[in-house]
Coordinates of C-alpha atoms and ligand atoms in Angstrom, one line a residue:
M263 CA 98.2 51.7 33.8
K264 CA 99.6 54.9 32.5
L265 CA 98.6 56.2 29.0
G266 CA 100.4 59.0 27.3
L267 CA 98.7 61.3 24.8
V268 CA 101.1 62.3 22.1
G269 CA 100.9 63.9 18.7
L270 CA 101.7 67.0 16.7
P271 CA 101.1 70.5 18.3
R272 CA 97.5 71.5 18.2
A273 CA 96.2 68.0 17.3
G274 CA 93.8 68.3 20.2
K275 CA 95.6 66.2 22.8
T276 CA 94.5 68.4 25.7
T277 CA 91.0 68.5 24.3
I278 CA 90.9 64.7 24.3
F279 CA 92.6 64.7 27.8
N280 CA 89.7 66.8 29.1
A281 CA 87.2 64.5 27.4
L282 CA 88.8 61.5 29.2
T283 CA 89.3 63.0 32.6
G284 CA 87.0 66.1 33.0
A285 CA 90.1 67.9 34.1
G286 CA 89.2 71.1 32.3
A287 CA 92.9 71.8 31.4
E288 CA 93.5 74.9 29.3
T289 CA 93.5 74.3 25.5
G290 CA 94.4 76.3 22.5
G291 CA 97.6 77.8 24.0
F292 CA 100.7 76.4 22.4
T293 CA 101.9 74.1 25.2
T294 CA 105.4 74.7 26.4
R295 CA 107.8 71.7 26.1
G296 CA 108.2 70.8 29.8
R297 CA 104.5 70.9 30.6
V298 CA 102.6 67.7 31.3
N299 CA 98.9 67.4 32.4
L300 CA 98.4 64.4 34.7
R301 CA 95.2 62.9 36.0
V302 CA 94.2 59.6 37.5
V303 CA 90.6 58.6 36.8
A304 CA 88.4 55.6 37.6
V305 CA 88.1 53.0 34.8
P306 CA 84.4 53.1 33.8
D307 CA 83.0 49.6 34.0
T308 CA 79.2 48.9 33.9
R309 CA 79.8 45.4 35.4
L310 CA 81.4 46.9 38.5
E311 CA 78.6 49.5 38.8
H312 CA 76.0 46.7 38.7
L313 CA 77.9 44.9 41.5
R314 CA 77.7 48.1 43.5
T315 CA 73.9 48.4 43.1
V316 CA 73.5 44.8 44.2
Y317 CA 75.9 44.8 47.2
R318 CA 75.7 48.5 48.4
P319 CA 79.2 48.1 49.7
R320 CA 80.8 50.3 52.3
R321 CA 83.8 50.8 50.0
Y322 CA 83.7 50.9 46.2
T323 CA 87.0 50.8 44.4
P324 CA 87.2 50.9 40.6
A325 CA 90.5 50.3 38.8
T326 CA 92.3 53.4 37.8
V327 CA 94.1 54.7 34.8
E328 CA 96.5 57.6 34.6
Y329 CA 96.5 59.9 31.6
A330 CA 99.5 62.1 30.7
D331 CA 99.0 64.8 28.2
F332 CA 102.3 65.9 26.7
A333 CA 103.3 68.9 24.7
G334 CA 103.3 68.4 20.9
V335 CA 106.1 66.3 19.3
V336 CA 108.3 68.5 17.1
S337 CA 110.4 66.5 14.6
G338 CA 114.1 66.8 15.2
E339 CA 113.7 68.3 18.7
R340 CA 115.1 65.4 20.7
D341 CA 114.9 67.0 24.1
A342 CA 116.2 64.4 26.6
Q343 CA 113.9 65.6 29.5
Y344 CA 110.8 65.6 27.3
Y345 CA 111.5 62.0 26.1
A346 CA 112.4 60.8 29.6
A347 CA 108.9 61.7 30.7
V348 CA 107.3 60.3 27.5
R349 CA 109.1 57.0 28.0
E350 CA 107.5 56.4 31.4
V351 CA 104.1 55.5 30.0
D352 CA 102.8 51.9 29.4
A353 CA 101.2 52.8 26.1
F354 CA 100.7 55.7 23.7
V355 CA 97.5 57.3 22.5
H356 CA 98.5 59.0 19.3
V357 CA 96.1 61.9 18.8
V358 CA 95.9 62.9 15.1
R359 CA 94.0 65.9 14.0
D360 CA 91.1 65.2 11.7
F361 CA 89.0 68.3 12.1
P362 CA 89.0 71.2 9.7
S363 CA 89.2 74.6 11.3
E364 CA 90.3 78.0 10.0
A365 CA 90.8 79.1 13.6
V366 CA 93.4 76.4 14.5
E367 CA 96.7 76.5 12.7
H368 CA 98.1 73.2 11.6
P369 CA 101.9 72.9 11.8
S370 CA 102.1 71.4 8.3
G371 CA 99.4 73.7 6.8
T372 CA 96.8 71.0 5.9
V373 CA 94.8 68.4 7.6
D374 CA 96.2 64.9 6.8
P375 CA 96.0 62.5 9.7
A376 CA 97.8 59.7 7.9
R377 CA 100.8 61.9 7.2
D378 CA 100.8 63.3 10.7
L379 CA 100.8 59.8 12.3
E380 CA 103.6 58.7 10.0
E381 CA 105.6 61.8 11.1
I382 CA 105.3 60.9 14.8
L383 CA 106.0 57.2 14.3
T384 CA 109.0 58.1 12.3
E385 CA 110.2 60.5 14.9
F386 CA 109.8 57.9 17.6
L387 CA 111.9 55.4 15.4
L388 CA 114.6 58.1 15.1
V389 CA 114.6 58.8 18.9
D390 CA 115.1 55.1 19.6
L391 CA 117.8 54.9 16.9
D392 CA 119.6 57.8 18.5
A393 CA 119.6 56.0 21.9
V394 CA 120.8 52.7 20.3
Q395 CA 123.6 54.5 18.4
R396 CA 124.8 56.5 21.5
R397 CA 124.9 53.3 23.6
L398 CA 126.8 51.4 20.9
E399 CA 129.4 54.2 20.8
R400 CA 129.9 54.0 24.5
I401 CA 130.3 50.3 24.3
G402 CA 132.7 50.8 21.5
K403 CA 134.8 53.0 23.7
G404 CA 134.7 50.5 26.5
R405 CA 132.8 53.0 28.7
T406 CA 130.4 50.6 30.4
A407 CA 129.9 49.5 34.0
R408 CA 128.3 46.1 33.3
E409 CA 130.0 42.7 33.3
P410 CA 131.7 41.8 30.0
E411 CA 129.4 39.0 28.8
R412 CA 126.3 41.0 29.5
V413 CA 127.8 44.0 27.5
E414 CA 128.7 41.6 24.6
R415 CA 125.1 40.4 24.5
E416 CA 123.8 43.9 24.8
Q417 CA 125.9 45.0 21.8
Q418 CA 124.6 42.1 19.7
L419 CA 121.0 43.0 20.5
L420 CA 121.5 46.7 19.9
E421 CA 123.1 45.9 16.5
E422 CA 120.0 43.9 15.7
L423 CA 117.7 46.7 16.8
R424 CA 119.7 49.2 14.8
I425 CA 119.2 47.2 11.6
A426 CA 115.4 47.0 12.3
L427 CA 115.1 50.7 13.1
E428 CA 117.2 51.8 10.1
A429 CA 114.8 49.7 7.9
G430 CA 111.9 51.6 9.5
R431 CA 110.7 48.7 11.7
P432 CA 109.8 49.3 15.4
T433 CA 111.8 47.5 18.1
S434 CA 108.5 45.7 18.9
A435 CA 109.0 43.8 15.6
V436 CA 112.2 42.2 16.9
A437 CA 111.5 39.0 18.7
L438 CA 113.4 38.9 22.0
A439 CA 113.9 36.2 24.7
P440 CA 112.9 37.3 28.2
S441 CA 116.5 37.4 29.3
D442 CA 117.3 39.7 26.3
R443 CA 114.3 41.9 27.1
D444 CA 115.7 42.2 30.6
I445 CA 119.1 43.4 29.3
L446 CA 117.3 46.1 27.2
S447 CA 114.6 47.1 29.7
S448 CA 116.3 50.3 30.9
F449 CA 116.0 51.8 27.4
A450 CA 112.2 51.8 27.5
F451 CA 112.1 52.1 23.7
L452 CA 109.3 54.3 22.4
T453 CA 108.7 51.8 19.5
A454 CA 108.4 48.9 21.9
K455 CA 105.2 50.3 23.5
P456 CA 101.7 49.4 22.3
Y457 CA 99.7 52.2 21.0
L458 CA 96.2 53.3 20.0
V459 CA 95.2 56.0 17.5
V460 CA 92.6 58.6 18.3
S461 CA 91.4 60.4 15.3
N462 CA 90.2 63.7 16.6
L463 CA 87.1 64.5 14.5
G464 CA 85.3 67.8 14.0
E465 CA 81.7 68.2 14.8
N466 CA 80.2 66.0 12.0
G467 CA 83.0 64.6 9.9
A468 CA 83.7 61.0 9.2
P469 CA 87.2 59.7 10.0
T470 CA 89.8 59.9 7.2
P471 CA 91.2 56.4 6.6
L472 CA 94.9 55.9 7.7
R473 CA 97.4 54.1 5.6
G474 CA 99.2 51.0 6.9
E475 CA 98.3 48.7 9.7
H476 CA 97.5 50.2 13.1
P477 CA 96.3 48.4 16.2
A478 CA 93.1 50.3 16.9
V479 CA 91.8 53.6 15.5
I480 CA 89.2 55.3 17.6
P481 CA 87.3 58.2 16.1
I482 CA 86.4 60.8 18.8
R483 CA 84.7 64.1 18.4
G484 CA 87.1 65.8 20.7
R485 CA 85.5 69.1 21.3
L486 CA 82.0 67.6 21.6
E487 CA 83.1 65.0 24.1
E488 CA 85.1 67.6 26.1
E489 CA 81.8 69.5 26.4
L490 CA 79.9 66.4 27.4
C491 CA 82.4 65.8 30.1
E492 CA 81.5 69.1 31.7
L493 CA 77.9 68.1 32.2
E494 CA 76.4 66.4 35.2
A495 CA 76.6 62.6 34.9
G496 CA 72.8 62.3 34.6
E497 CA 72.6 64.8 31.8
R498 CA 75.6 63.5 30.0
E499 CA 74.0 60.2 28.7
A500 CA 71.0 62.0 27.3
F501 CA 73.1 64.6 25.5
A502 CA 75.5 62.0 24.2
R503 CA 72.5 60.0 22.7
D504 CA 71.2 63.2 21.1
Y505 CA 74.6 63.6 19.3
G506 CA 74.8 60.0 18.3
V507 CA 77.6 59.1 20.8
T508 CA 76.8 55.6 21.8
E509 CA 79.7 55.1 24.1
L510 CA 81.7 57.9 25.7
A511 CA 85.4 58.3 24.8
A512 CA 86.7 57.4 28.3
A513 CA 85.0 53.9 28.2
R514 CA 86.1 53.2 24.6
L515 CA 89.6 54.2 25.1
V516 CA 90.1 52.2 28.3
R517 CA 88.6 49.1 26.7
E518 CA 91.0 49.3 23.7
S519 CA 93.9 50.1 26.0
F520 CA 93.3 47.0 28.0
R521 CA 93.2 45.0 24.8
A522 CA 96.4 46.6 23.5
L523 CA 98.2 46.0 26.8
D524 CA 96.8 42.5 27.2
L525 CA 95.1 43.3 30.5
I526 CA 91.9 42.0 32.0
A527 CA 89.8 42.9 35.0
F528 CA 88.5 40.6 37.7
F529 CA 86.2 41.6 40.6
T530 CA 86.0 41.0 44.3
Y531 CA 82.6 41.6 45.9
G532 CA 80.8 41.7 49.2
E533 CA 79.0 44.2 51.6
D534 CA 82.4 45.4 52.8
E535 CA 83.9 46.2 49.4
V536 CA 83.3 45.9 45.7
R537 CA 86.5 46.2 43.8
A538 CA 88.1 45.8 40.4
W539 CA 91.6 44.4 39.9
T540 CA 93.8 44.4 36.8
V541 CA 96.0 41.5 35.8
R542 CA 97.7 40.5 32.6
R543 CA 95.7 38.2 30.3
G544 CA 96.7 34.6 31.1
A545 CA 97.2 35.2 34.8
S546 CA 96.5 32.3 37.1
A547 CA 94.3 32.3 40.2
V548 CA 97.2 32.4 42.5
E549 CA 98.6 35.5 40.6
A550 CA 95.2 37.1 41.0
A551 CA 95.3 36.3 44.7
G552 CA 98.7 37.9 44.9
R553 CA 97.4 41.1 43.4
I554 CA 95.0 41.4 46.3
H555 CA 97.5 40.6 49.0
T556 CA 100.7 38.5 49.2
D557 CA 99.1 36.5 52.1
L558 CA 96.4 35.4 49.8
A559 CA 98.9 34.0 47.3
R560 CA 101.0 32.4 50.1
G561 CA 98.1 30.7 51.8
F562 CA 96.1 30.0 48.7
I563 CA 93.6 27.1 49.0
R564 CA 90.9 27.6 46.4
A565 CA 89.3 30.4 44.3
E566 CA 85.5 30.6 44.2
V567 CA 84.8 31.8 40.7
T568 CA 81.8 32.7 38.6
A569 CA 81.6 34.8 35.4
Y570 CA 80.0 38.2 35.7
E571 CA 77.5 37.3 33.1
A572 CA 76.3 34.3 35.1
F573 CA 75.9 36.5 38.1
R574 CA 74.0 39.1 36.1
D575 CA 71.7 36.6 34.6
A576 CA 71.1 34.7 37.8
G577 CA 70.4 38.0 39.7
S578 CA 72.2 37.1 43.0
M579 CA 75.1 35.0 44.3
K580 CA 72.6 32.7 46.0
A581 CA 71.0 32.0 42.6
V582 CA 74.4 31.4 41.1
K583 CA 75.2 28.8 43.8
E584 CA 71.8 27.1 43.4
A585 CA 72.4 26.8 39.7
G586 CA 75.8 25.2 40.5
Q587 CA 77.7 28.0 38.7
L588 CA 80.0 28.9 41.6
R589 CA 83.1 26.9 40.7
L590 CA 86.0 26.0 43.0
E591 CA 89.2 26.5 41.1
G592 CA 92.8 25.6 41.9
R593 CA 95.9 27.8 41.8
D594 CA 96.6 27.2 38.1
Y595 CA 93.1 28.3 36.9
V596 CA 93.5 30.9 34.2
V597 CA 91.5 34.0 35.1
E598 CA 89.0 35.3 32.6
D599 CA 88.0 38.9 32.0
G600 CA 85.0 39.7 34.3
D601 CA 85.5 36.8 36.7
L602 CA 84.0 37.3 40.2
I603 CA 86.5 35.9 42.6
T604 CA 86.7 35.1 46.3
I605 CA 90.0 33.6 47.5
R606 CA 89.9 31.0 50.2
F607 CA 93.2 31.0 52.0
S608 CA 94.9 30.2 55.3
V609 CA 98.1 31.6 56.7
Ligands
GTP775 N1 86.7 72.8 15.7 C1 87.4 71.9 16.5 N2 88.4 72.4 17.2 C2 89.1 71.6 18.0 C3 88.7 70.2 18.2 N3 89.6 69.6 19.0 C4 90.4 70.6 19.4 N4 90.1 71.8 18.8 C5 90.7 73.1 19.0 O1 92.1 73.0 18.6 C6 92.9 73.8 19.4 C7 94.1 73.0 20.0 O2 93.6 72.0 20.8 P1 94.4 71.5 22.0 O3 93.6 70.4 22.7 O4 94.9 72.6 22.9 O5 95.6 70.8 21.2 P2 96.9 70.2 21.7 O6 97.3 69.0 20.8 O7 96.8 69.9 23.2 O8 97.9 71.4 21.5 P3 99.4 71.5 22.1 O9 99.4 71.1 23.5 O10 99.7 73.0 22.0 O11 100.3 70.7 21.2 C8 92.0 74.4 20.5 O12 91.6 75.7 20.2 C9 90.9 73.4 20.5 O13 89.7 74.0 21.0 C10 87.6 69.7 17.4 O14 87.2 68.6 17.5 N5 87.0 70.6 16.6
MG776 MG1 98.0 70.5 24.8

């Protein structure tokens, strides 16, 4: 999972990036256009940590998330290279500035997160509209390499998207059949991607409400959490509590991102390895097996499944079995978030 931090210049993207990753990237300098900070970090998961303390495995493998911290979006600057990089993410984290500070200049002069978010979302609509129009022009001039029927369908779809975008609606609002999605996949439209909003709060402010409907708005005291991230893990919890931070930014953001992207985690366990795996919500047991190894999907016999909560409450896998809570499931079983799974297979 790759998440891209976007927003206006000096909204605090790099500050939030540091809070999420502990990367300690430089903040405050006006980031040059081509620069991207990248960091892969472990997905924090207290369930997996509990499994680790129980099994004391030789290998411990959490799921990972990659964060990309981009330079600020400047309306009207449609730099192709910049947007090629931005397009690669699975979802956006829109960082909006919600902290007052004399020391930090705001590109529009005043702090107004709702206006700033609208500016970025509008810019993304226009970037997509640009791409649609350019492609339609090429098709109009007959400059395409694809087969004629496919191009004809593509043209119809692009016309539909153009109408939506011109009316200020994102491409995600246009319902598409899987085959149509496939025709358009190479565009990687910005407005097709799920997003979250981080409202970057100052030291003690309450978040300013945003207009319109947004998937999830997560208030984060960016500067404070950046500093928390510099502390030793042991000290961090205590300091966080002192400041009234009940859950650290990294954990909240990943949780909401999983929800936005419709992803869930399941776990494999044993003395050899305790590991988290990511699958889309609705995945079957055989798909889950395939995430681990193609052999496990090919030779799939049964999945031994129990919910993490059942394991936690029972205290051990032995107790789970005795309580009759270790189920044998077939290939079509729909995996639940937090399932503990062992695949029985033969190849
Ligand atoms: N007071 C205060 N200052 C903050 C907060 N978050 C960020 N800043 C400051 O705002 C300035 C800009 O922060 P950055 O994280 O570099 O912002 P950015 O969005 O990455 O900026 P560009 O990459 O240049 O677009 C820095 O001086 C930060 O220390 C906050 O919560 N409170
Ligand atoms: Mg930055």
